[in-house]
C-alpha cells in the first residue's frame, strides 16, 4: 500500500486534462534523458511503475531515455543516487521519494544544477524548503468519493435505505488514508448519509476484521461498508461471513461494499458480486501522464498545479470490459 | 624421467615472475591494494564513463565519502582490535532523530548536536562494556544493539521523519566551500564540508592508529589478545575504546546526514550500506580476524566502492547488475582476506 502525502493545491479531472492539453506546450528538442531515483523494486507499485514508464517512454513521440537507480529504501542512498543522476547531466530528475521531507534536498540540488524535477506518487512535503517542479500522483480523495458515490447510486436504484456507513480506514498517520476518508465524507454529504464509526484497519485484513466485528454488532442495521483499500477485504469477508451477511448483490443479505485499489481480491469480489464498487489505484494513468510531461518539463515548461490521476470505478457490470481490463496493473 | 624427483614449487611459478612479485608486494603492503585499485579504476572511468571526471561529479563522490567515511573509520578501529560493529548504521538513525527533535524543539543547533554525540557514545559504551568487560560475542552484542537502536528510533519518532531543523545547522554541515568551475560544469561547484571533515578525521585517526602507542596496542589486541595481555596491555580498555570511538563516528555521521537530507528519519541508512562499510574496510586491508587494517586502506576501499556505484549510475547500468558485481567484489575481497591469512 502506498503512502501518499500532498500539499493543498490539487488538479483533478478536467484540470489534469487542461495540463495535458495546454496550448503552451513546449517540446524539447532531441532526446530527453530522465534520471529515476526510485526507492527500490521490491514493492509492486515500484516495479510496475518502472516497467510501465519504460513502456510509455518507448512508445513516446519524443525519444526518452530513462536512467534507473534503486535505493533499497535507504534515504541516504536515494540522495546519493540523485546526486549521481545530477552529475550525469540528466534533463529531468524523476523522484519517487522514500521520505517526502528528505527528498527536498535532492530537489534543491537538481534545481541548483538547472535540472527540473518531477515527484512521482509521493509528494515532496508541503513544509519542505524546495518543492518539485511538478507532482504526478493519485487523487486519493476522489478514489473513495467515486467508489462510495457509485454504491449510493446503486442503493438508490435498488430502493435501499441510505443512512449510515461503516468506514474501515487505513493508517491514521497516513495522508492517503485521511484523504480517502474525506472523500467518503463528501459522498455521504451528497447522499444524506453519515459515517457511523471510523474503524482503523491499518491496511491489515486481520486488524480490519478485529475492528469491524464489534462495530457490526453495535450497528446491526448498517447496509454499507466502505473500505479504504480492498487489500483489507479478506478481513471484511471473514466478519461478514460470521455475521451471515456475506452474500452477492441481489441476495437479501447483501451488504453494500465500496472500496479502492482493485487488487486481485477486489477483482475476485467484483466478479462474484460481493463488492459493488472499487476505484483503481491508477498506476497506469500516472505513468502515462508522467511520460507525457517529461519532454515539456525538460523544455522548461512550468506547471502551476499538481497532476492528480483519478482512475475509473470498477463495478461488477464493467469489471471484464477490455477497456477496464487494460487499466489493471496489480493482477 | 621416471623416478626423478620434481620440485613443483620451483617449476609452477618462477621466483622472478612479475605476478608473484606483485602478489608478495601487495601481501606486504595490504593498504596499497585499494589505493592501486582506486587509482586504476579512476583512470579507466575517467576515460570511458561520460561526466565521470567532471568537477561536479568529483565533488559528488567526495561528498558521498562523508556519508559513510566516518562509519568506515569506526569500523576499522573495531575490526583491527578484533571485533565487529553491526549496529553503527542504526545508531546513526537513533542519534539523528533524537538530536533533530531537540533542534526542532529549541530551534538551536548545539543542544541537538550534543545529544547526537551522547546517543552515539551511549550505544558505543553499551557495546564496549558488553564485549570488553562482560566478554560477550561482538556479533551477537552489536546485532542486538542494532535492533535496539532501530526500535528506539521508531518508538521515539513513531516512524515519522523529524523536520524543520534550524537552517544554521543545515547550512553548516551541508555547506560547500570554494566554488569553482571546471569541465562541463557550467555552474560553480563547491567542495563539500562533509568530505573535508572525513578527510581531516581520517588523517588524524589514521595517524593515531598507525603512529602512536595506543594504535600499536589496538593492533596487538586484535592480532593476539593473550599476547597483548601478557605484554601488559589493558586489552579490555583498548577494545572498549574502539567501540566508543565507533559510536562517536556514528554520531558524527548522524549530524552530517541529517544536515544533508534536511531531516532525520528511522531509515537514513539501511543494512545494505553496512555491507558497503564492512566491504570497504576489508578491501582496505582489514581482516575479519583482527590485527590488520588501516584508515588509509579503508578510505580507499570506500572510494573504490563509491566510484563503482557512481560509474554504474552514470552509465545507467541496472542497479541489480551493480549489486551482483558489488557482491562478487565483496566475495573476492573476503577470499583475498583468507589468502592473506595463509
XYZ file of C-alpha atoms in Angstrom:
673
model
C 0.000 0.000 0.000
C 1.396 3.275 -0.999
C 1.512 6.115 1.447
C 0.781 9.447 -0.146
C 1.242 12.969 1.011
C 0.337 16.112 -0.809
C 0.094 19.817 -0.457
C -3.168 21.659 -0.694
C -3.423 22.515 -4.333
C -4.734 19.713 -6.471
C -5.682 19.393 -10.059
C -8.390 16.878 -10.628
C -10.445 15.698 -13.554
C -10.641 18.430 -16.098
C -7.609 20.171 -14.629
C -5.481 17.127 -15.464
C -6.796 17.318 -18.979
C -6.071 21.017 -19.074
C -2.487 20.466 -18.028
C -2.009 17.756 -20.625
C -3.737 19.700 -23.402
C -2.118 23.019 -22.590
C -1.783 25.197 -25.710
C 1.573 26.471 -24.459
C 3.244 23.120 -24.926
C 6.952 23.500 -25.484
C 8.550 20.408 -26.965
C 12.114 19.519 -26.056
C 14.429 19.128 -28.970
C 16.066 15.754 -29.457
C 16.436 13.065 -26.833
C 15.262 13.653 -23.275
C 17.230 11.846 -20.572
C 15.304 11.283 -17.365
C 17.036 10.120 -14.196
C 14.834 7.956 -11.983
C 15.637 7.937 -8.259
C 13.455 5.022 -7.162
C 13.027 3.579 -3.653
C 13.675 0.024 -4.831
C 11.950 -2.710 -6.766
C 10.551 -4.904 -4.005
C 7.106 -3.280 -3.913
C 4.567 -3.980 -6.667
C 3.926 -0.269 -7.242
C 7.654 0.472 -7.599
C 8.349 -2.348 -10.025
C 5.134 -1.877 -12.014
C 5.656 1.854 -12.393
C 9.251 1.243 -13.509
C 8.018 -1.211 -16.150
C 5.152 0.998 -17.335
C 7.298 4.139 -17.501
C 9.726 2.273 -19.749
C 6.886 1.051 -21.948
C 5.321 4.504 -22.310
C 8.732 6.112 -22.865
C 9.478 3.617 -25.644
C 6.173 4.488 -27.305
C 6.583 8.248 -26.895
C 6.902 10.584 -29.904
C 9.911 12.158 -28.214
C 12.937 9.930 -27.691
C 13.107 9.416 -23.937
C 15.937 7.604 -22.171
C 15.210 6.520 -18.610
C 18.222 6.057 -16.331
C 17.126 3.951 -13.392
C 18.565 3.844 -9.872
C 17.173 1.955 -6.864
C 17.947 2.908 -3.261
C 16.787 -0.200 -1.379
C 14.685 2.035 0.889
C 17.850 3.778 2.079
C 17.160 7.513 2.311
C 20.841 8.449 2.161
C 21.382 6.218 -0.869
C 18.456 7.820 -2.670
C 20.135 11.196 -2.105
C 23.420 9.768 -3.444
C 21.637 8.275 -6.453
C 20.004 11.622 -7.183
C 23.395 13.316 -6.924
C 24.836 10.803 -9.396
C 21.980 11.467 -11.820
C 22.521 15.210 -11.492
C 26.221 14.663 -12.180
C 25.263 12.651 -15.232
C 23.516 15.761 -16.531
C 20.035 14.307 -16.972
C 17.368 16.598 -18.421
C 14.759 15.747 -15.783
C 15.060 14.218 -12.310
C 12.119 11.909 -11.565
C 11.910 11.070 -7.876
C 9.710 8.533 -6.119
C 10.545 9.710 -2.605
C 11.263 7.242 0.162
C 10.878 10.140 2.559
C 8.801 13.106 1.464
C 10.887 15.510 3.533
C 14.388 14.221 2.896
C 13.896 14.269 -0.876
C 13.679 18.056 -0.746
C 17.485 18.323 -0.561
C 17.820 16.342 -3.811
C 15.218 18.547 -5.485
C 17.203 21.590 -4.382
C 20.474 20.186 -5.781
C 18.763 19.436 -9.070
C 17.411 22.975 -9.231
C 20.848 24.397 -8.391
C 22.202 22.413 -11.333
C 19.449 23.717 -13.602
C 17.614 20.385 -13.767
C 13.807 20.336 -13.309
C 12.356 17.651 -11.071
C 9.152 15.653 -11.024
C 7.844 13.922 -7.880
C 6.027 10.691 -8.567
C 3.262 9.230 -6.395
C 4.607 10.676 -3.138
C 4.821 14.419 -2.999
C 7.617 16.479 -1.523
C 6.362 17.513 1.913
C 4.461 20.786 1.954
C 6.758 22.248 4.630
C 9.916 21.457 2.704
C 12.032 24.370 1.529
C 12.235 23.105 -2.037
C 9.345 21.604 -3.970
C 9.479 19.547 -7.151
C 8.520 21.393 -10.335
C 5.562 19.103 -10.808
C 3.917 16.291 -8.876
C 2.173 13.384 -10.562
C 0.140 11.330 -8.127
C -3.162 9.763 -7.248
C -6.238 11.725 -6.217
C -6.890 9.752 -3.046
C -9.963 11.762 -2.058
C -11.608 11.160 -5.416
C -10.935 7.430 -5.190
C -13.147 6.899 -2.145
C -15.638 9.575 -3.238
C -16.232 7.951 -6.611
C -16.434 4.452 -5.192
C -18.889 5.402 -2.438
C -20.891 7.571 -4.833
C -21.292 4.605 -7.195
C -22.609 2.456 -4.359
C -25.026 5.135 -3.176
C -26.385 5.379 -6.733
C -26.795 1.623 -6.818
C -28.586 1.672 -3.474
C -30.934 4.355 -4.789
C -31.666 2.241 -7.847
C -32.328 -0.776 -5.612
C -34.576 1.248 -3.338
C -32.292 0.514 -0.379
C -32.268 2.880 2.578
C -29.267 5.206 2.765
C -28.473 6.199 6.321
C -25.246 5.106 7.971
C -21.907 3.819 6.669
C -19.147 1.996 8.498
C -15.716 3.297 7.450
C -12.779 0.893 7.576
C -9.859 3.299 7.245
C -6.156 2.663 6.680
C -3.436 4.068 8.900
C -4.375 7.164 10.900
C -0.906 8.654 10.234
C -1.229 8.075 6.522
C -2.233 11.043 4.396
C -3.598 8.687 1.783
C -5.991 7.134 4.293
C -7.018 10.520 5.639
C -7.842 11.824 2.167
C -9.856 8.742 1.318
C -11.850 9.416 4.494
C -12.502 12.968 3.321
C -13.739 11.569 0.002
C -16.159 9.222 1.764
C -17.436 12.067 3.919
C -18.151 14.143 0.801
C -20.051 11.256 -0.776
C -22.046 10.795 2.422
C -22.859 14.505 2.483
C -24.106 14.297 -1.115
C -26.485 11.428 -0.352
C -27.562 12.366 3.171
C -25.654 9.579 4.890
C -23.448 9.679 7.971
C -20.309 7.793 8.908
C -21.368 5.736 11.915
C -17.855 4.836 13.010
C -14.247 5.160 11.818
C -12.601 1.744 12.210
C -8.815 1.763 11.842
C -7.678 -1.240 9.836
C -4.036 -0.185 9.332
C -4.147 -1.676 5.826
C -4.203 -5.067 7.505
C -7.053 -7.593 6.949
C -6.808 -9.022 10.462
C -6.845 -5.607 12.118
C -9.747 -4.603 9.898
C -11.639 -7.732 10.982
C -10.869 -7.097 14.640
C -12.246 -3.555 14.380
C -15.244 -4.387 12.212
C -16.648 -7.353 14.160
C -17.771 -5.428 17.282
C -18.893 -2.434 15.189
C -21.175 -4.647 13.148
C -22.843 -5.784 16.365
C -23.148 -2.197 17.587
C -24.770 -1.141 14.310
C -26.930 -4.098 13.251
C -28.821 -2.115 10.599
C -25.762 -0.996 8.693
C -26.096 -1.814 4.984
C -22.986 -0.106 3.527
C -19.355 -0.599 4.489
C -16.696 1.499 2.816
C -13.172 0.097 2.968
C -10.056 2.250 2.392
C -8.368 -0.475 0.392
C -9.557 -3.792 -0.936
C -6.340 -5.255 0.423
C -8.328 -5.466 3.707
C -11.311 -7.233 2.104
C -10.373 -10.716 3.302
C -10.838 -9.487 6.869
C -14.151 -7.846 5.985
C -15.315 -11.057 4.282
C -14.460 -13.097 7.359
C -16.530 -10.839 9.642
C -19.498 -10.692 7.269
C -19.472 -14.468 6.839
C -19.566 -14.870 10.628
C -22.462 -12.398 10.771
C -24.380 -14.139 7.966
C -24.164 -11.042 5.801
C -21.785 -12.284 3.134
C -23.957 -12.536 0.039
C -23.710 -11.272 -3.555
C -25.766 -8.382 -4.847
C -29.390 -9.453 -5.371
C -29.434 -11.567 -2.226
C -31.485 -10.137 0.646
C -28.461 -10.463 2.968
C -26.195 -8.483 0.686
C -24.050 -5.826 2.353
C -23.174 -2.957 0.018
C -19.398 -2.624 -0.180
C -17.285 0.161 -1.680
C -13.534 0.155 -1.788
C -10.376 1.345 -3.558
C -7.271 -0.031 -5.304
C -8.516 -3.056 -7.339
C -6.019 -5.591 -6.094
C -6.661 -9.245 -7.103
C -9.050 -9.836 -4.205
C -11.043 -6.791 -5.273
C -11.383 -8.169 -8.783
C -12.454 -11.545 -7.446
C -15.129 -9.995 -5.233
C -16.385 -7.715 -8.010
C -16.821 -10.742 -10.256
C -18.626 -12.693 -7.532
C -20.955 -9.736 -6.930
C -19.963 -9.210 -3.292
C -18.061 -5.945 -3.885
C -20.153 -3.223 -5.526
C -17.566 -0.588 -6.476
C -13.793 -0.377 -6.457
C -11.824 2.623 -7.785
C -8.486 1.675 -9.211
C -5.166 2.899 -7.900
C -4.294 4.081 -11.373
C -0.579 3.463 -11.742
C -1.005 3.101 -15.497
C -2.548 6.553 -15.763
C 0.158 8.062 -13.583
C 2.951 6.561 -15.668
C 1.334 7.618 -18.931
C 0.938 11.182 -17.632
C 4.463 11.335 -16.210
C 5.953 10.327 -19.573
C 3.787 12.888 -21.377
C 5.060 15.632 -19.084
C 8.774 14.718 -19.255
C 9.649 16.429 -22.570
C 7.697 19.508 -21.555
C 9.462 19.744 -18.234
C 12.813 19.284 -19.945
C 11.907 22.095 -22.343
C 11.418 24.470 -19.447
C 7.636 24.480 -19.206
C 6.328 25.287 -15.746
C 3.263 23.809 -14.071
C 1.019 25.745 -11.751
C -0.736 22.734 -10.304
C -0.122 19.167 -9.289
C -1.392 16.448 -11.583
C -3.585 14.025 -9.691
C -4.888 10.973 -11.507
C -8.357 9.811 -10.614
C -8.817 6.423 -12.206
C -12.044 4.689 -13.207
C -14.511 2.889 -10.928
C -14.707 -0.862 -11.382
C -18.123 -2.449 -10.824
C -19.475 -5.986 -11.318
C -21.028 -4.718 -14.569
C -17.809 -3.431 -16.149
C -15.082 -5.473 -14.485
C -14.441 -7.645 -17.528
C -14.704 -4.923 -20.172
C -11.497 -4.961 -22.243
C -11.109 -1.215 -21.711
C -11.234 -1.652 -17.945
C -9.015 -4.704 -18.036
C -6.382 -2.629 -19.795
C -6.201 -0.423 -16.679
C -5.239 -3.296 -14.392
C -1.661 -3.499 -13.182
C -1.759 -5.364 -9.869
C -3.037 -8.677 -11.192
C 62.403 -39.080 -16.322
C 60.667 -41.840 -14.378
C 61.603 -41.839 -10.724
C 63.162 -38.381 -10.834
C 62.027 -36.023 -8.068
C 60.487 -32.770 -9.280
C 60.183 -29.738 -7.023
C 56.817 -28.345 -8.165
C 57.155 -25.226 -6.051
C 60.171 -24.353 -8.157
C 58.621 -25.086 -11.527
C 54.954 -23.970 -11.106
C 55.651 -20.251 -10.815
C 59.160 -18.928 -11.397
C 60.520 -16.979 -8.443
C 61.167 -13.961 -10.581
C 57.622 -13.949 -12.008
C 56.227 -10.417 -12.137
C 52.843 -11.661 -10.960
C 54.431 -13.336 -7.963
C 56.438 -10.251 -7.142
C 53.308 -8.143 -7.337
C 51.455 -10.638 -5.123
C 54.201 -10.591 -2.478
C 54.338 -6.826 -2.648
C 50.593 -6.492 -2.156
C 50.693 -9.006 0.694
C 53.335 -6.966 2.453
C 51.548 -3.667 1.734
C 47.831 -4.516 2.069
C 46.813 -0.864 2.422
C 48.165 -0.139 -1.033
C 45.875 -2.609 -2.795
C 42.802 -0.340 -2.562
C 44.963 2.660 -3.471
C 46.139 0.926 -6.637
C 42.629 -0.351 -7.382
C 41.093 3.084 -6.877
C 43.669 4.901 -8.981
C 43.392 2.381 -11.832
C 39.610 2.455 -11.648
C 39.506 6.266 -11.566
C 41.706 6.425 -14.671
C 39.628 3.833 -16.536
C 36.337 5.502 -15.598
C 37.682 8.966 -16.423
C 38.475 7.750 -19.919
C 35.377 5.664 -20.514
C 32.458 6.991 -18.434
C 30.883 10.261 -19.604
C 30.949 13.018 -16.979
C 32.932 10.880 -14.509
C 35.837 13.330 -14.480
C 33.571 16.360 -14.410
C 34.165 18.582 -11.401
C 30.554 18.268 -10.247
C 30.877 14.502 -10.204
C 34.248 14.536 -8.476
C 32.780 16.704 -5.731
C 29.726 14.462 -5.658
C 31.948 11.436 -4.991
C 33.953 13.386 -2.417
C 30.734 14.393 -0.649
C 29.462 10.799 -0.647
C 32.619 9.746 1.188
C 31.406 11.985 4.001
C 28.233 9.881 4.341
C 29.958 6.611 5.120
C 33.561 7.663 5.764
C 33.157 8.175 9.497
C 31.431 4.802 9.863
C 34.342 3.215 7.973
C 36.836 4.807 10.348
C 34.918 3.470 13.347
C 34.622 0.029 11.773
C 38.363 -0.033 11.025
C 39.287 0.571 14.666
C 36.816 -2.082 15.832
C 37.997 -4.657 13.279
C 41.684 -4.002 13.868
C 41.015 -4.688 17.555
C 39.414 -7.999 16.585
C 35.733 -7.057 16.790
C 32.886 -6.071 14.521
C 30.128 -3.495 14.861
C 26.834 -4.269 13.121
C 24.953 -1.557 14.999
C 26.608 1.558 13.625
C 24.073 2.250 10.882
C 21.027 2.087 13.174
C 22.849 4.133 15.820
C 23.080 6.827 13.132
C 19.280 6.917 12.875
C 18.763 6.780 16.656
C 21.188 9.649 17.273
C 19.803 11.637 14.358
C 16.136 11.504 15.343
C 16.788 12.399 18.991
C 19.168 15.254 18.173
C 16.929 16.553 15.404
C 13.889 16.504 17.688
C 15.713 18.667 20.213
C 16.907 21.005 17.457
C 13.365 21.439 16.187
C 12.016 21.981 19.708
C 14.684 24.520 20.706
C 15.495 25.946 17.266
C 19.089 25.635 18.363
C 21.906 23.602 16.809
C 24.255 22.987 19.722
C 21.994 21.046 22.125
C 20.841 18.777 19.298
C 24.398 18.071 18.155
C 25.486 17.378 21.729
C 22.602 14.975 22.152
C 23.545 13.174 18.954
C 27.051 12.738 20.372
C 25.620 11.483 23.672
C 23.377 8.913 21.957
C 26.215 7.685 19.725
C 28.606 7.446 22.666
C 25.937 5.713 24.761
C 25.449 2.945 22.213
C 29.231 2.663 21.789
C 29.577 2.366 25.547
C 26.920 -0.347 25.732
C 28.708 -2.303 23.010
C 32.079 -1.724 24.640
C 31.021 -2.809 28.129
C 29.198 -5.901 26.865
C 32.070 -7.029 24.633
C 35.156 -5.898 26.532
C 34.101 -6.292 30.143
C 31.271 -8.834 30.034
C 33.123 -10.869 27.360
C 30.071 -11.243 25.168
C 30.393 -12.117 21.478
C 30.740 -8.934 19.344
C 28.496 -10.249 16.563
C 25.635 -11.020 18.954
C 26.034 -7.875 21.049
C 26.131 -5.477 18.111
C 23.331 -7.365 16.355
C 21.260 -6.787 19.490
C 22.151 -3.104 19.765
C 21.415 -2.778 16.051
C 17.849 -3.911 16.746
C 17.726 -1.878 19.958
C 18.772 1.340 18.207
C 16.350 0.792 15.343
C 13.466 0.007 17.687
C 14.319 3.014 19.828
C 14.334 5.330 16.788
C 10.974 4.025 15.560
C 9.439 4.257 19.021
C 10.840 7.740 19.597
C 9.505 9.140 16.345
C 6.513 6.847 15.807
C 8.165 6.214 12.424
C 7.711 9.863 11.432
C 10.508 11.953 9.958
C 11.779 14.859 12.029
C 11.682 18.040 10.024
C 12.069 21.781 10.469
C 15.727 21.830 11.502
C 17.488 25.167 12.101
C 18.816 26.474 8.804
C 22.126 27.267 10.522
C 22.653 23.561 11.219
C 21.833 22.546 7.642
C 23.934 25.318 6.183
C 26.998 24.475 8.303
C 27.112 20.708 7.891
C 25.965 20.506 4.282
C 27.946 23.522 3.115
C 30.100 23.555 0.001
C 33.027 25.906 0.056
C 35.373 27.476 -2.522
C 33.044 27.294 -5.519
C 34.852 26.755 -8.816
C 34.135 25.891 -12.413
C 35.811 23.177 -14.449
C 34.916 20.835 -17.312
C 31.264 20.714 -18.359
C 30.098 22.202 -15.047
C 28.658 25.492 -16.224
C 27.696 26.450 -12.691
C 30.257 26.797 -9.887
C 30.720 23.682 -7.747
C 31.949 23.852 -4.154
C 33.897 21.378 -2.049
C 31.559 19.541 0.357
C 32.354 20.225 4.002
C 31.390 16.626 4.823
C 34.149 15.361 2.545
C 36.702 17.712 4.109
C 35.584 16.662 7.601
C 36.032 12.960 6.869
C 39.410 13.638 5.277
C 40.606 15.504 8.382
C 39.230 12.783 10.668
C 40.890 10.088 8.556
C 44.255 11.864 8.726
C 44.100 12.351 12.496
C 42.688 8.936 13.397
C 44.870 7.260 10.771
C 47.911 8.820 12.436
C 46.688 7.703 15.867
C 46.184 4.130 14.666
C 49.438 3.791 12.760
C 51.884 6.016 14.575
C 51.007 6.074 18.270
C 51.443 3.683 21.168
C 47.677 3.453 21.522
C 47.409 2.417 17.868
C 50.029 -0.304 18.262
C 48.126 -1.614 21.255
C 44.951 -1.764 19.182
C 46.772 -3.838 16.537
C 48.309 -6.162 19.104
C 44.974 -6.646 20.849
C 43.390 -7.679 17.583
C 46.299 -9.833 16.449
C 46.631 -11.839 19.643
C 44.643 -10.879 22.690
C 46.511 -13.198 25.041
C 49.925 -11.944 23.974
C 48.698 -8.393 24.322
C 47.532 -9.105 27.850
C 50.841 -10.715 28.794
C 52.590 -7.678 27.346
C 50.806 -5.514 29.867
C 48.245 -4.026 27.512
C 44.897 -3.350 29.103
C 43.044 -5.293 26.469
C 39.575 -4.601 27.842
C 40.172 -0.885 27.878
C 41.501 -0.956 24.320
C 38.523 -2.940 22.995
C 36.108 -0.749 24.929
C 37.662 2.395 23.461
C 37.264 1.167 19.872
C 33.516 0.638 20.310
C 33.124 4.036 21.965
C 35.001 5.563 19.019
C 32.694 3.714 16.614
C 29.703 5.193 18.482
C 31.235 8.656 18.191
C 31.743 8.168 14.449
C 28.095 7.103 14.111
C 27.036 10.287 15.911
C 29.091 12.470 13.562
C 27.589 10.611 10.597
C 24.164 11.383 12.054
C 24.962 15.102 12.067
C 26.254 15.108 8.504
C 23.410 13.029 7.090
C 20.717 14.933 8.974
C 22.041 18.220 7.635
C 22.472 16.880 4.132
C 18.947 15.448 3.970
C 17.406 18.300 5.940
C 15.559 15.731 8.021
C 16.130 12.803 10.353
C 14.401 9.505 9.736
C 14.484 5.963 11.011
C 15.625 4.737 7.594
C 18.528 7.080 6.941
C 20.993 4.256 6.422
C 19.907 0.682 5.728
C 21.567 -2.668 6.198
C 22.812 -2.724 2.595
C 25.155 0.105 3.484
C 26.517 -1.883 6.419
C 27.751 -4.306 3.773
C 29.442 -1.409 1.991
C 31.139 -0.313 5.206
C 32.445 -3.790 6.013
C 33.431 -4.375 2.386
C 35.323 -1.074 2.219
C 37.162 -1.901 5.424
C 38.089 -5.400 4.241
C 39.120 -4.127 0.789
C 41.266 -1.665 2.715
C 43.236 -4.488 4.263
C 41.376 -5.148 7.495
C 40.958 -8.761 8.481
C 37.779 -10.227 9.918
C 40.144 -11.979 12.373
C 41.608 -8.696 13.654
C 45.087 -7.247 13.898
C 45.162 -5.849 10.352
C 43.864 -2.832 8.529
C 44.442 0.873 8.195
C 42.434 4.039 7.899
C 44.149 4.874 4.607
C 43.202 1.478 3.202
C 39.596 1.734 4.416
C 39.176 5.193 2.933
C 40.434 3.999 -0.434
C 38.271 0.897 -0.115
C 35.295 3.191 0.362
C 36.421 5.376 -2.521
C 36.660 2.250 -4.694
C 33.055 1.203 -3.877
C 31.713 4.756 -4.176
C 33.302 5.213 -7.603
C 31.935 1.842 -8.685
C 28.358 2.793 -7.706
C 28.752 6.244 -9.198
C 30.022 4.918 -12.521
C 27.176 2.401 -12.700
C 24.667 5.201 -12.167
C 26.379 7.411 -14.749
C 26.354 4.577 -17.263
C 22.753 3.674 -16.486
C 23.705 0.120 -15.514
C 20.819 -1.688 -13.834
C 21.183 -1.368 -10.058
C 20.634 -5.100 -9.781
C 23.554 -5.902 -12.057
C 25.515 -3.411 -9.973
C 24.511 -5.312 -6.823
C 25.703 -8.582 -8.357
C 29.046 -7.023 -9.296
C 29.475 -5.439 -5.862
C 28.591 -8.743 -4.205
C 31.162 -10.502 -6.390
C 33.807 -7.937 -5.455
C 32.982 -8.484 -1.782
C 33.310 -12.274 -2.097
C 36.608 -11.814 -3.935
C 37.890 -9.497 -1.233
C 36.916 -11.862 1.563
C 38.679 -14.603 -0.392
C 41.698 -12.330 -0.561
C 41.494 -11.895 3.202
C 41.630 -15.683 3.607
C 44.590 -15.894 1.204
C 46.407 -13.120 3.037
C 45.985 -15.001 6.307
C 47.702 -18.102 4.857
